Coordinates of C-alpha atoms in Angstrom, one line a residue:
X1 CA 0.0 0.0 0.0
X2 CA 3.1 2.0 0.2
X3 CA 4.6 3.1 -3.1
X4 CA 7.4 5.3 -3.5
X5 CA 8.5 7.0 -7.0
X6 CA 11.6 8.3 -8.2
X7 CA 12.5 11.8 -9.9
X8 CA 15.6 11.8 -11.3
X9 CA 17.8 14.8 -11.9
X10 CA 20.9 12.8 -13.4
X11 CA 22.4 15.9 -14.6
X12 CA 23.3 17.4 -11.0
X13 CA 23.7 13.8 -9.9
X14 CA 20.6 13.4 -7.1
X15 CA 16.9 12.0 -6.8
X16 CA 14.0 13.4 -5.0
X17 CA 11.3 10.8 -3.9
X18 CA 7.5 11.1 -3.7
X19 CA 5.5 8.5 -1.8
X20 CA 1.8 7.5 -1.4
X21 CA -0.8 5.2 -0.3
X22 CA -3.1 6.0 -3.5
X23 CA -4.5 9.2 -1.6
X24 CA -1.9 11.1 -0.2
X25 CA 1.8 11.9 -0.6
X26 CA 4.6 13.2 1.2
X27 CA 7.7 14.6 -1.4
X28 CA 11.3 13.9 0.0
X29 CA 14.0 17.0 -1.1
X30 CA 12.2 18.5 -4.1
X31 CA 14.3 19.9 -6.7
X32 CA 13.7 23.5 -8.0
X33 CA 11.7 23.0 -10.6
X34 CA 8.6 21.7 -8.5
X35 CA 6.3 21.2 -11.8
X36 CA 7.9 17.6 -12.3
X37 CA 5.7 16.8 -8.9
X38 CA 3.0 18.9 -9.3
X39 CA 2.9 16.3 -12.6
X40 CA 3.4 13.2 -11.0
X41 CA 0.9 13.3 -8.6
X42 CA -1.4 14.3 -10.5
X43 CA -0.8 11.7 -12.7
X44 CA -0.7 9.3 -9.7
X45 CA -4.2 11.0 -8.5
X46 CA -2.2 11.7 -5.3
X47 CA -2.9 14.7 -2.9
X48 CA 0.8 16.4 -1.9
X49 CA 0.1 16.8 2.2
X50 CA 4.1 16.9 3.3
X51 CA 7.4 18.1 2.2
X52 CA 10.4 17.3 3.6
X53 CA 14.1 18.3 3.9
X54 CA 16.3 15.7 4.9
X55 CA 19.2 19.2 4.8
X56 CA 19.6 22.5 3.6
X57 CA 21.2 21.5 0.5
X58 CA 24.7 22.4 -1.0
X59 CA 24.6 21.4 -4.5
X60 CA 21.2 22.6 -5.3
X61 CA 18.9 25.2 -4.3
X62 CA 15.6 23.2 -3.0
X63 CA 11.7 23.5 -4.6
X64 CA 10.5 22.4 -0.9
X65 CA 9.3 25.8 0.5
X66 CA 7.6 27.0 -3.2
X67 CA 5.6 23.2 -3.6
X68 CA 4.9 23.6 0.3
X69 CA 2.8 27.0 -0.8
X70 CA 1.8 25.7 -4.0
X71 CA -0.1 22.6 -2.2
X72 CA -0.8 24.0 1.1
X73 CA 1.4 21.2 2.6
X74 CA 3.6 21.0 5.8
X75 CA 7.1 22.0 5.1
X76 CA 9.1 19.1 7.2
X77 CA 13.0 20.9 8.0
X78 CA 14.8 20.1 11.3
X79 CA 13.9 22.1 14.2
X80 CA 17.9 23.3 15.0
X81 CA 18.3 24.5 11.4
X82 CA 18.2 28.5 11.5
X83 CA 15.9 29.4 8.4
X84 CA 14.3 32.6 7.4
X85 CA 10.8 30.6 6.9
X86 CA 8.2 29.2 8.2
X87 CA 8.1 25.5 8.6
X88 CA 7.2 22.4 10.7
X89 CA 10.2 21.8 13.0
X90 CA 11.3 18.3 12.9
X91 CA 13.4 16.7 16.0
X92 CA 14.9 13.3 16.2
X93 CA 12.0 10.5 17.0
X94 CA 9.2 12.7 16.2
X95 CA 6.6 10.9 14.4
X96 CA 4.7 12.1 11.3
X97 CA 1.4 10.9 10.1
X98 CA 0.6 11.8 6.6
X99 CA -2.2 8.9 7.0
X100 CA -3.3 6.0 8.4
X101 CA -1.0 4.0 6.2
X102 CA 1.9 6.6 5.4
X103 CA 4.2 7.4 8.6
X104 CA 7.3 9.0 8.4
X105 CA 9.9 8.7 12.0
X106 CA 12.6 11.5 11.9
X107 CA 15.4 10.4 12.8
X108 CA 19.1 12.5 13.5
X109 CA 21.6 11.8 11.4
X110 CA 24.6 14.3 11.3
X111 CA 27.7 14.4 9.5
X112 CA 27.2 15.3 5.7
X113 CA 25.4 18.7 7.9
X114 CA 25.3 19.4 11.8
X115 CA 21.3 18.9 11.6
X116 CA 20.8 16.6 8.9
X117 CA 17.5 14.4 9.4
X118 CA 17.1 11.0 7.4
X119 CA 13.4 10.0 7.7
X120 CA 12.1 6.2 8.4
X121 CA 8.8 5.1 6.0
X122 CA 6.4 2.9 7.8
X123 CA 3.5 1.2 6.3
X124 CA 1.1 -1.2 7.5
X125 CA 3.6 -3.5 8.1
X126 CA 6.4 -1.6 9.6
X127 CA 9.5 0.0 8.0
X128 CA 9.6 0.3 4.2
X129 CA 12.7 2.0 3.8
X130 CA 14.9 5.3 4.8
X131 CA 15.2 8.5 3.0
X132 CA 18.8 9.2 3.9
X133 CA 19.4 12.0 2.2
X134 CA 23.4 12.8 2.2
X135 CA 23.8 9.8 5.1
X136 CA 23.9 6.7 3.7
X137 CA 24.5 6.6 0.4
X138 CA 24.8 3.6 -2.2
X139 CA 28.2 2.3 -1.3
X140 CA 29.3 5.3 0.2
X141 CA 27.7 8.2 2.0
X142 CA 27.9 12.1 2.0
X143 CA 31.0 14.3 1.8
X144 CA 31.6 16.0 5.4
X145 CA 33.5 19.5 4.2
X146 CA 31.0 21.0 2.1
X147 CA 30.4 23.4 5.8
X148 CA 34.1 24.2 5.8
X149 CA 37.4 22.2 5.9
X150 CA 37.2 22.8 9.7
X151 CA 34.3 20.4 10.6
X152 CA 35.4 17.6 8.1
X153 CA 36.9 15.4 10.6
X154 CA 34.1 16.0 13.1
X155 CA 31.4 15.8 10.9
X156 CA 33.2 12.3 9.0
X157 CA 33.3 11.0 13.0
X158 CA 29.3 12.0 13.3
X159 CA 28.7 10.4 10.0
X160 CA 29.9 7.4 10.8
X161 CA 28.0 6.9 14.3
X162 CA 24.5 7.4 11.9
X163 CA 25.1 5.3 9.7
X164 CA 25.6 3.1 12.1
X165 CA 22.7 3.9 13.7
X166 CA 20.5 3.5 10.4
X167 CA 21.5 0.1 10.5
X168 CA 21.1 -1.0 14.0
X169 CA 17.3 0.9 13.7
X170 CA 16.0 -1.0 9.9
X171 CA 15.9 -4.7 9.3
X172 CA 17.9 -5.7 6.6
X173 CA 15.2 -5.6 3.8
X174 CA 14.6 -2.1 4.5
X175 CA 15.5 -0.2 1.3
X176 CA 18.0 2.6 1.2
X177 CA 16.3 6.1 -1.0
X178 CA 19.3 8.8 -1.0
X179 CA 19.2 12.1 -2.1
X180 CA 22.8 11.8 -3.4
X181 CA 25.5 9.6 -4.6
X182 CA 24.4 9.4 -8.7
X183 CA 27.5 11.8 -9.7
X184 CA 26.5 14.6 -7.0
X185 CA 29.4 16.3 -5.8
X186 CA 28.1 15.9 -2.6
X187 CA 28.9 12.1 -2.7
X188 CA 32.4 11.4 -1.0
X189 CA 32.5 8.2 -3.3
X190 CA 31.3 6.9 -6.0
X191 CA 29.0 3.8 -6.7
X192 CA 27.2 2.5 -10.0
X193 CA 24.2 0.7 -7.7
X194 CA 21.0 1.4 -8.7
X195 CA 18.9 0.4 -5.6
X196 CA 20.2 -1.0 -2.4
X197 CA 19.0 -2.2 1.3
X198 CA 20.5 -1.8 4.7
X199 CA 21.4 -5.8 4.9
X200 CA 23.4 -5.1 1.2
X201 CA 25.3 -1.6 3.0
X202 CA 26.4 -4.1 5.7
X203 CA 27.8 -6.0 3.4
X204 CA 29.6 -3.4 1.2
X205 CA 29.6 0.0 2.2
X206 CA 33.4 1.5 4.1
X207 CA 31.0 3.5 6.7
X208 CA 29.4 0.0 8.0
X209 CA 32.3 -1.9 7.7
X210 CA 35.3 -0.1 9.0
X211 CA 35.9 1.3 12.4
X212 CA 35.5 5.1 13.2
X213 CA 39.0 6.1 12.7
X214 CA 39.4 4.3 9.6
X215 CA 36.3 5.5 8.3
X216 CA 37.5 8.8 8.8
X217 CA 40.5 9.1 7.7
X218 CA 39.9 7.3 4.0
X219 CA 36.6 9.3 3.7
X220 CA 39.1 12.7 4.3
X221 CA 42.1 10.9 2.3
X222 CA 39.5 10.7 -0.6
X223 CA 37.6 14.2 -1.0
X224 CA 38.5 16.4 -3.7
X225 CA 37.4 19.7 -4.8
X226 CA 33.8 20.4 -4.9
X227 CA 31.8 23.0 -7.4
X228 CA 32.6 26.9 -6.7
X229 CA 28.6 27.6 -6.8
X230 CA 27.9 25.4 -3.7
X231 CA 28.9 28.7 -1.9
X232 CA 25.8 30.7 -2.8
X233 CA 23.3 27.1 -2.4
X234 CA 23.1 27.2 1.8
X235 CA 22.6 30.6 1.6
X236 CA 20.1 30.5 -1.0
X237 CA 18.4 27.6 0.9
X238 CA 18.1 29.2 4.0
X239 CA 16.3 32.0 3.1
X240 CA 14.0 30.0 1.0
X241 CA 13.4 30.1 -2.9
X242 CA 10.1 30.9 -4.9
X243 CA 8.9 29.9 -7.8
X244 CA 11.0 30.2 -10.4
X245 CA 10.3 31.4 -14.4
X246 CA 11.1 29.3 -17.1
X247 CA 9.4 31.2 -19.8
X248 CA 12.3 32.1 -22.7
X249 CA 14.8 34.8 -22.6
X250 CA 14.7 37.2 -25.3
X251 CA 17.4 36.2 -28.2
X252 CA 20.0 38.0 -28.9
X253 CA 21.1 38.8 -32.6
X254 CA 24.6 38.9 -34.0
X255 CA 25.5 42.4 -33.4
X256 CA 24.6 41.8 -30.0
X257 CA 26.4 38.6 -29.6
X258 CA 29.6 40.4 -30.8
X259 CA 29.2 42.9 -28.1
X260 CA 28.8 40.7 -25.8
X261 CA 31.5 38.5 -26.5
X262 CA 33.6 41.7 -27.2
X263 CA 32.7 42.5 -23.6
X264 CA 34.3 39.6 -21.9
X265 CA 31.0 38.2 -21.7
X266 CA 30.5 34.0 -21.0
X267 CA 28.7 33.1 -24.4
X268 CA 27.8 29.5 -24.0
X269 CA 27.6 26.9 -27.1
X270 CA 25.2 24.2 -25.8
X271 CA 25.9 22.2 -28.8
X272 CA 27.6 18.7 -28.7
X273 CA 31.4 19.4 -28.2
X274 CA 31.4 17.6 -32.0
X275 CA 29.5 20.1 -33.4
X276 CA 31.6 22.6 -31.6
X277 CA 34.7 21.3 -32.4
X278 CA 33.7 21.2 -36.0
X279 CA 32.2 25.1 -36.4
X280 CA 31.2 27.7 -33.5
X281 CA 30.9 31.0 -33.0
X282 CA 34.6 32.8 -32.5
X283 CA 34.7 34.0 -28.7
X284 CA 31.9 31.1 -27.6
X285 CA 32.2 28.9 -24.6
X286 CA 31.3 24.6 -25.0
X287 CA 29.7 23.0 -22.4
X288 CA 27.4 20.6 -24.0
X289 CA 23.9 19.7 -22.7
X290 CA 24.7 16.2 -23.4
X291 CA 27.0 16.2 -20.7
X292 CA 26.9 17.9 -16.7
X293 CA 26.4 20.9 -18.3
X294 CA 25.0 23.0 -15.1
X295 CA 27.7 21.5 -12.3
X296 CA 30.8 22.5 -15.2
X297 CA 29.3 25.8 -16.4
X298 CA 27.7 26.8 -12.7
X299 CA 31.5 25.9 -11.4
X300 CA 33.0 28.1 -13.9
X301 CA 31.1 31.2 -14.8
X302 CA 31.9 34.4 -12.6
X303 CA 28.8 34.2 -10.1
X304 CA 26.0 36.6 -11.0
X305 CA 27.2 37.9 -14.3
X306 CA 25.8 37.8 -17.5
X307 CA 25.1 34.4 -19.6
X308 CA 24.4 34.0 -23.3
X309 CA 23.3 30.6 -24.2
X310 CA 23.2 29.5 -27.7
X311 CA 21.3 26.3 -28.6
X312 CA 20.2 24.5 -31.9
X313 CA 16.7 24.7 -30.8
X314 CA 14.1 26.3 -28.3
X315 CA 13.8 22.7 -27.0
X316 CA 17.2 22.7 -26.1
X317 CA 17.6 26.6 -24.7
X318 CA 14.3 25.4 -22.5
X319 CA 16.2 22.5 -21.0
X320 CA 19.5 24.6 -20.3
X321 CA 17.5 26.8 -18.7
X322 CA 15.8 24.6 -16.3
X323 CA 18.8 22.7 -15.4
X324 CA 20.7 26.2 -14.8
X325 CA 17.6 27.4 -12.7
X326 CA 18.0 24.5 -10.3
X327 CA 21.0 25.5 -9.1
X328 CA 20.1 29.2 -9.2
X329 CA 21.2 30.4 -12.4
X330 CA 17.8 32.2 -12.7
X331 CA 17.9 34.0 -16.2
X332 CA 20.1 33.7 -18.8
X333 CA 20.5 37.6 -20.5
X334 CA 19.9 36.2 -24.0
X335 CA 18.9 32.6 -25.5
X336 CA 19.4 32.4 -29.1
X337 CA 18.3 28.8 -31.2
X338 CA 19.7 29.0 -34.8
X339 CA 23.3 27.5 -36.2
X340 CA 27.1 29.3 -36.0
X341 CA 26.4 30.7 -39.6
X342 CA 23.3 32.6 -38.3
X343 CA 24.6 33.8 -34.7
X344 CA 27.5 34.9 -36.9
X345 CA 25.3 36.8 -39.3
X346 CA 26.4 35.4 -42.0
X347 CA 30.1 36.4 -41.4
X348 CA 32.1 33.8 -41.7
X349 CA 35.2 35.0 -40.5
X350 CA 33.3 35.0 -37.1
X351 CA 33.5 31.1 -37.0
X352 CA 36.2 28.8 -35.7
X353 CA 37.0 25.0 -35.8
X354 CA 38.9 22.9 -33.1
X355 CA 41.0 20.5 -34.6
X356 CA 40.3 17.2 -32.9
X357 CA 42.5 14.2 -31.8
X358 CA 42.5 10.9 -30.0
X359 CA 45.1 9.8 -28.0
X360 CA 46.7 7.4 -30.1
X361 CA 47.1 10.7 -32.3
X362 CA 48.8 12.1 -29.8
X363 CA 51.4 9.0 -29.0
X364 CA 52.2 9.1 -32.7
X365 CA 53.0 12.9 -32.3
X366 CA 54.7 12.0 -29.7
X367 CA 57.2 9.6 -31.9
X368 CA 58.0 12.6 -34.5
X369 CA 55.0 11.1 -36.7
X370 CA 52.6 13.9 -36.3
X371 CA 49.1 13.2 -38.1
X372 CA 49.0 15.9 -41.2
X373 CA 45.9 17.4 -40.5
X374 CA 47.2 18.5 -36.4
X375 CA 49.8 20.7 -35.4
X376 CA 52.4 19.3 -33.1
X377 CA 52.2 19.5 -29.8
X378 CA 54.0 21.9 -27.4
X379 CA 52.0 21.5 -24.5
X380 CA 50.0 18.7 -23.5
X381 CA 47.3 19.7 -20.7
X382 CA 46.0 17.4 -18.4
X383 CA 42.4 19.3 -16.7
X384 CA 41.0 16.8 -14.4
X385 CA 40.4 16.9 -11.1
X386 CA 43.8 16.6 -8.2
X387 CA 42.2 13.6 -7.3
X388 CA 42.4 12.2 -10.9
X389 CA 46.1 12.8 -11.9
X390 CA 47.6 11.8 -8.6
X391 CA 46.0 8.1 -9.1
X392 CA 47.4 8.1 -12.7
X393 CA 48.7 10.8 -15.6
X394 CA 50.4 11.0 -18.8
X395 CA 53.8 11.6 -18.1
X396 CA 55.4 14.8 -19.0
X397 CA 51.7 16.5 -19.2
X398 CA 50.7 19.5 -17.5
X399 CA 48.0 19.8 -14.7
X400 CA 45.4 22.3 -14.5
X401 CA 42.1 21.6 -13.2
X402 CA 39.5 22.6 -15.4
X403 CA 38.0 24.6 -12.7
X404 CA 41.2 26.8 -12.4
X405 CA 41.9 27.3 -15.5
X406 CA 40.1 30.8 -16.4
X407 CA 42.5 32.0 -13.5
X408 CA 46.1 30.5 -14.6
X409 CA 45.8 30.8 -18.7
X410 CA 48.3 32.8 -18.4
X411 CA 50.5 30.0 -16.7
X412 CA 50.1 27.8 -19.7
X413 CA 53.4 28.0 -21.7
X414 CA 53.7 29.2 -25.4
X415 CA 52.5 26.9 -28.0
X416 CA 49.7 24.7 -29.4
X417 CA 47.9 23.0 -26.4
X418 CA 46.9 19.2 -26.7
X419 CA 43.8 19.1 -24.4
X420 CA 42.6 16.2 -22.3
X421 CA 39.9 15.1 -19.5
X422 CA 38.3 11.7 -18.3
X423 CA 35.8 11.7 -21.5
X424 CA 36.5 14.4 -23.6
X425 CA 33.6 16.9 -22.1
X426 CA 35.9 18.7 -19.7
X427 CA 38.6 18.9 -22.2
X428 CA 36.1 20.7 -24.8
X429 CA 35.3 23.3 -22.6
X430 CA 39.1 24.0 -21.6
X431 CA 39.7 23.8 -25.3
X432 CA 37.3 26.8 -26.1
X433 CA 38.2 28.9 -23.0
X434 CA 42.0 28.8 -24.6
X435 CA 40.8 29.5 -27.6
X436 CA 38.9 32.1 -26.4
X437 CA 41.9 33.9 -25.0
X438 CA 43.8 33.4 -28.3
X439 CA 45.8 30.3 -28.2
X440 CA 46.1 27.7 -30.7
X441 CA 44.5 24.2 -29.0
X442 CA 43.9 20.8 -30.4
X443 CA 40.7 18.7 -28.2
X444 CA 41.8 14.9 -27.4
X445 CA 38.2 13.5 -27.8
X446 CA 38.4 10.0 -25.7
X447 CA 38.1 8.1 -22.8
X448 CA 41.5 8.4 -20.7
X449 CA 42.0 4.9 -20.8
X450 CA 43.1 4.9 -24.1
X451 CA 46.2 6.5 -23.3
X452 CA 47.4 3.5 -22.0
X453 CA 46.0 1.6 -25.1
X454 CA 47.8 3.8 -27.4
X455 CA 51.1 2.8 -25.4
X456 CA 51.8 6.5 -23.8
X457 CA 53.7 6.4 -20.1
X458 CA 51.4 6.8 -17.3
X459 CA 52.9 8.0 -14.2
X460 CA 51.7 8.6 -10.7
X461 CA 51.8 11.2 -8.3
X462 CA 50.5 9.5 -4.9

C-alpha cells in the first residue's frame, strides 16, 4: 500500500522521492523546478500533504518551500536549522502521520550537515525504507566539508556513528532512497548501484564496515574539490526560494552577440562538443547539454554575471535553462536557437574550428609522426580533477584543473595546447576557453583509458 517514485535529476547527480498510499503523498527533497511533482501526482491522482528536507542542500537550491505553498502542505525541515521561513520543525524521534498507512519517523543523522535528518517510512507492516538524504549513500555516504574544511573530521566521526545507527534501527530488507550519490558532488564516493538495502550496506559500504578512525581518515584521504557555486546554495536555501520562471529569454542577434563576447562576456555553445569542435561561434564557450552541463558551467562562470546561451533549438535553450535554474542560475540575458552561420550573421570569419585528436594521435606525435591534418604538440594539458592525476597521468603532461583554469591561462606556456579530461567533455570546454583567449589548441576526444592503449607512459603522483 506503500509506493514510492523516483524523480531523477541525473544531470546534478541526485533523486527526489514522492510516496503514497493512493491518496496522499509526502515529497522527499524537491528539486527546483517543483512542476515535475505537481505532474506526478497528479498523474498518480495523489494529494501532496508533506514536504520534507532531509538538509539545507549544497549542491542545489531546493523546490521544498515554493511546492509547500503551491499545495498547502507542511514544510518538514529540522527544528535546529536556523531558516528565514516558516516550517514544521522536525526533531529526532518525532513521528509524522501523513495517513493512516503513510508514517514517516525522523530520525538524527549528522555528519554530511550538523542537523541533517534522514526519515524512516512505515507502512502497515512496519518500516519500508529510509530517506537518507546525504547519510547513507549507495556504497558510500555524503561528503563531510561541504560546511568548511574545519568540521570535516568532526562531521566524518558524526557520519559514521549514523550510519551506524541507520543500520542497527532497519531490518535488513529495509530499502535505502538517497538524495545523493548518482554523480553529485556531494557524494564522498562513488558507486554505480542502482537500488540498495541496509542488509546489502552491511555488506559493502566502508562506513558499515570499517571502524570510526578508519572511516575517517579514508573518507578525508578521498575528498577532492567540490563545485565553486555550492557557496551561494546554503545561503540561497536558508532564506528560502520561490517559484521560479522558465518562460524564454529574449534572443539575442549577431550584433549583440559580438558585443557581448567583445565585452568579456561568457557566451555558451550548448551544442555537442562535436559540433563545436567542427564550427562555432569565434569567442563562444562549449559546455554541451549532453554532458553535466550545469555543475561545469555553474563551477566556472563568474557568479551573477551575464550568460548567453546559444542552442540548436528552443527545446534545447528550454532545457538549459531549467537545469541552470536549479542551481540558481535564474535567467540567462539572452537565449538564441539557430546554427554558428546565423549567430554569426552570416560572417564567416566569425566562425572557428577545433582540430580534434584521439590519444593514439597524440602518442604518434609524440614519436615525431605527427598526423597531417594536427599541429604538433608543445604542450599537453592534463584538466582533471587533483584527485584524478595523482591516481594516474600522462607523463610529462601539464596539470590544471578545469576549474582553475580561467585564472592561470596565463600559466600555460607558449605553444599549441593538446587538451585532455576523463571523457573528452571537460577537455572541450578547456579547449574553447583557450581558444577564447587566443591560443592555438587541439581537443583529445576519448576516454583516458586509451592513453594506455595507445602505449603512452602513465605515471603517478601519490
Amino acid at each position: 500500500m506503500v509506493h514510492v517514485e523516483v524523480v531523477e535529476t541525473s544531470s546534478l547527480g541526485d533523486r527526489s522521492y514522492l510516496a503514497h498510499d493512493g491518496g496522499v503523498a509526502l515529497v522527499v527533497d524537491p528539486q527546483r523546478d517543483i512542476d515535475r511533482f505537481l505532474a506526478l501526482a497528479g498523474r498518480l491522482g495523489v494529494r501532496i500533504t508533506h514536504v520534507a528536507e532531509t538538509h539545507l542542500h549544497n549542491d542545489y537550491v531546493s523546490g521544498g518551500l515554493a511546492l509547500a505553498k503551491a499545495t498547502g502542505a507542511a514544510y518538514l525541515v529540522a527544528s535546529d536549522e536556523d531558516v528565514r521561513f516558516d516550517r514544521t520543525g522536525i526533531s529526532d524521534g518525532d513521528q509524522i502521520a501523513a495517513s493512516d498507512t503513510l508514517v514517516l519517523r525522523g530520525v538524527a543523522t549528522p555528519g554530511h550537515t550538523f542537523h541533517h535528518l534522514s526519515y524512516i517510512l512505515s507502512g502497515p507492516g512496519g518500516p519500508e525504507g529510509v530517506f537518507t538524504g546525504g547519510s547513507l549513500l549507495f556504497g558510500t555516504t555524503g561528503r563531510t566539508d561541504l560546511l568548511g574544511a574545519e568540521h570535516a573530521r568532526t562531521l566524518a566521526r558524526r557520519q559514521h556513528a549514523s550510519a551506524r545507527r541507520l543500520a542497527d534501527l532497519l531490518p535488513d530488507g529495509a530499502h535505502i532512497w538517497p538524495t545523493h550519490g548518482f554523480g553529485s558532488f556531494c557524494s564522498a564516493g562513488r558507486s554505480d548501484a542502482a537500488s540498495s538495502t541496509i542488509g546489502r550496506e552491511k555488506q559493502t559500504n566502508p562506513v558499515l564496515r570499517l571502524e570510526a578512525d578508519d572511516f575517517v581518515t579514508q573518507t578525508l584521504d578521498e575528498l577532492d574539490a567540490y563545485p565553486a557555486y555550492y557557496a551561494h546554495m546554503g545561503v540561497r536555501n536558508r532564506a528560502g526560494a520561490d517559484l521560479i520562471d522558465l518562460t524564454p529569454a529574449q534572443p539575442a542577434d549577431p550584433a549583440e552577440l559580438r558585443t557581448r563576447i567583445a565585452a568579456g562576456e561568457w557566451v555558451v555553445d550548448l551544442r555537442t562538443r562535436t559540433a563545436f569542435a567542427r564550427r562555432h561561434l569565434a569567442g563562444t564557450l562549449s559546455f554541451g547539454l549532453d554532458g553535466s552541463m550545469a555543475t561545469w558551467l555553474g563551477w566556472l562562470t563568474p557568479w551573477g554575471r551575464p550568460l548567453t546561451l546559444l542552442g540548436e533549438s528552443p527545446a534545447q535553450l528550454a532545457e538549459a535553462q531549467r537545469e541552470l535554474a536549479r542551481i540558481g542560475i535564474d535567467r540567462p540575458v539572452a537565449a538564441t536557437p539557430g546554427t554558428p552561420e546565423q549567430w554569426a550573421g552570416g560572417d564567416t570569419a566569425r566562425l572557428e574550428a577545433t582540430p580534434v585528436a584521439s590519444f593514439a594521435d597524440l602518442a604518434a606525435a609524440r614519436s615525431g609522426r605527427v598526423p597531417d591534418h594536427l599541429p604538433p604538440p608543445d604542450v599537453v594539458l592534463d584538466v582533471r580533477l587533483t584527485g584524478e592525476w595523482r591516481d594516474g597521468h600522462i607523463d610529462g603532461a601539464l596539470h590544471t584543473p578545469l576549474p582553475e583554469l580561467a585564472q592561470r591561462l596565463d600559466e600555460i606556456p607558449p605553444g599549441t595546447v593538446w587538451v585532455h579530461c576523463a571523457s573528452g567533455y571537460r577537455a572541450a570546454a578547456a579547449s574553447s576557453l583557450l581558444q577564447r583567449a587566443g591560443r592555438r589548441t587541439v581537443h583529445i576526444d576519448g576516454a583516458y583509458s586509451d592513453a594506455v592503449t595507445a602505449g603512452l607512459p602513465i605515471t603517478e603522483s601519490r
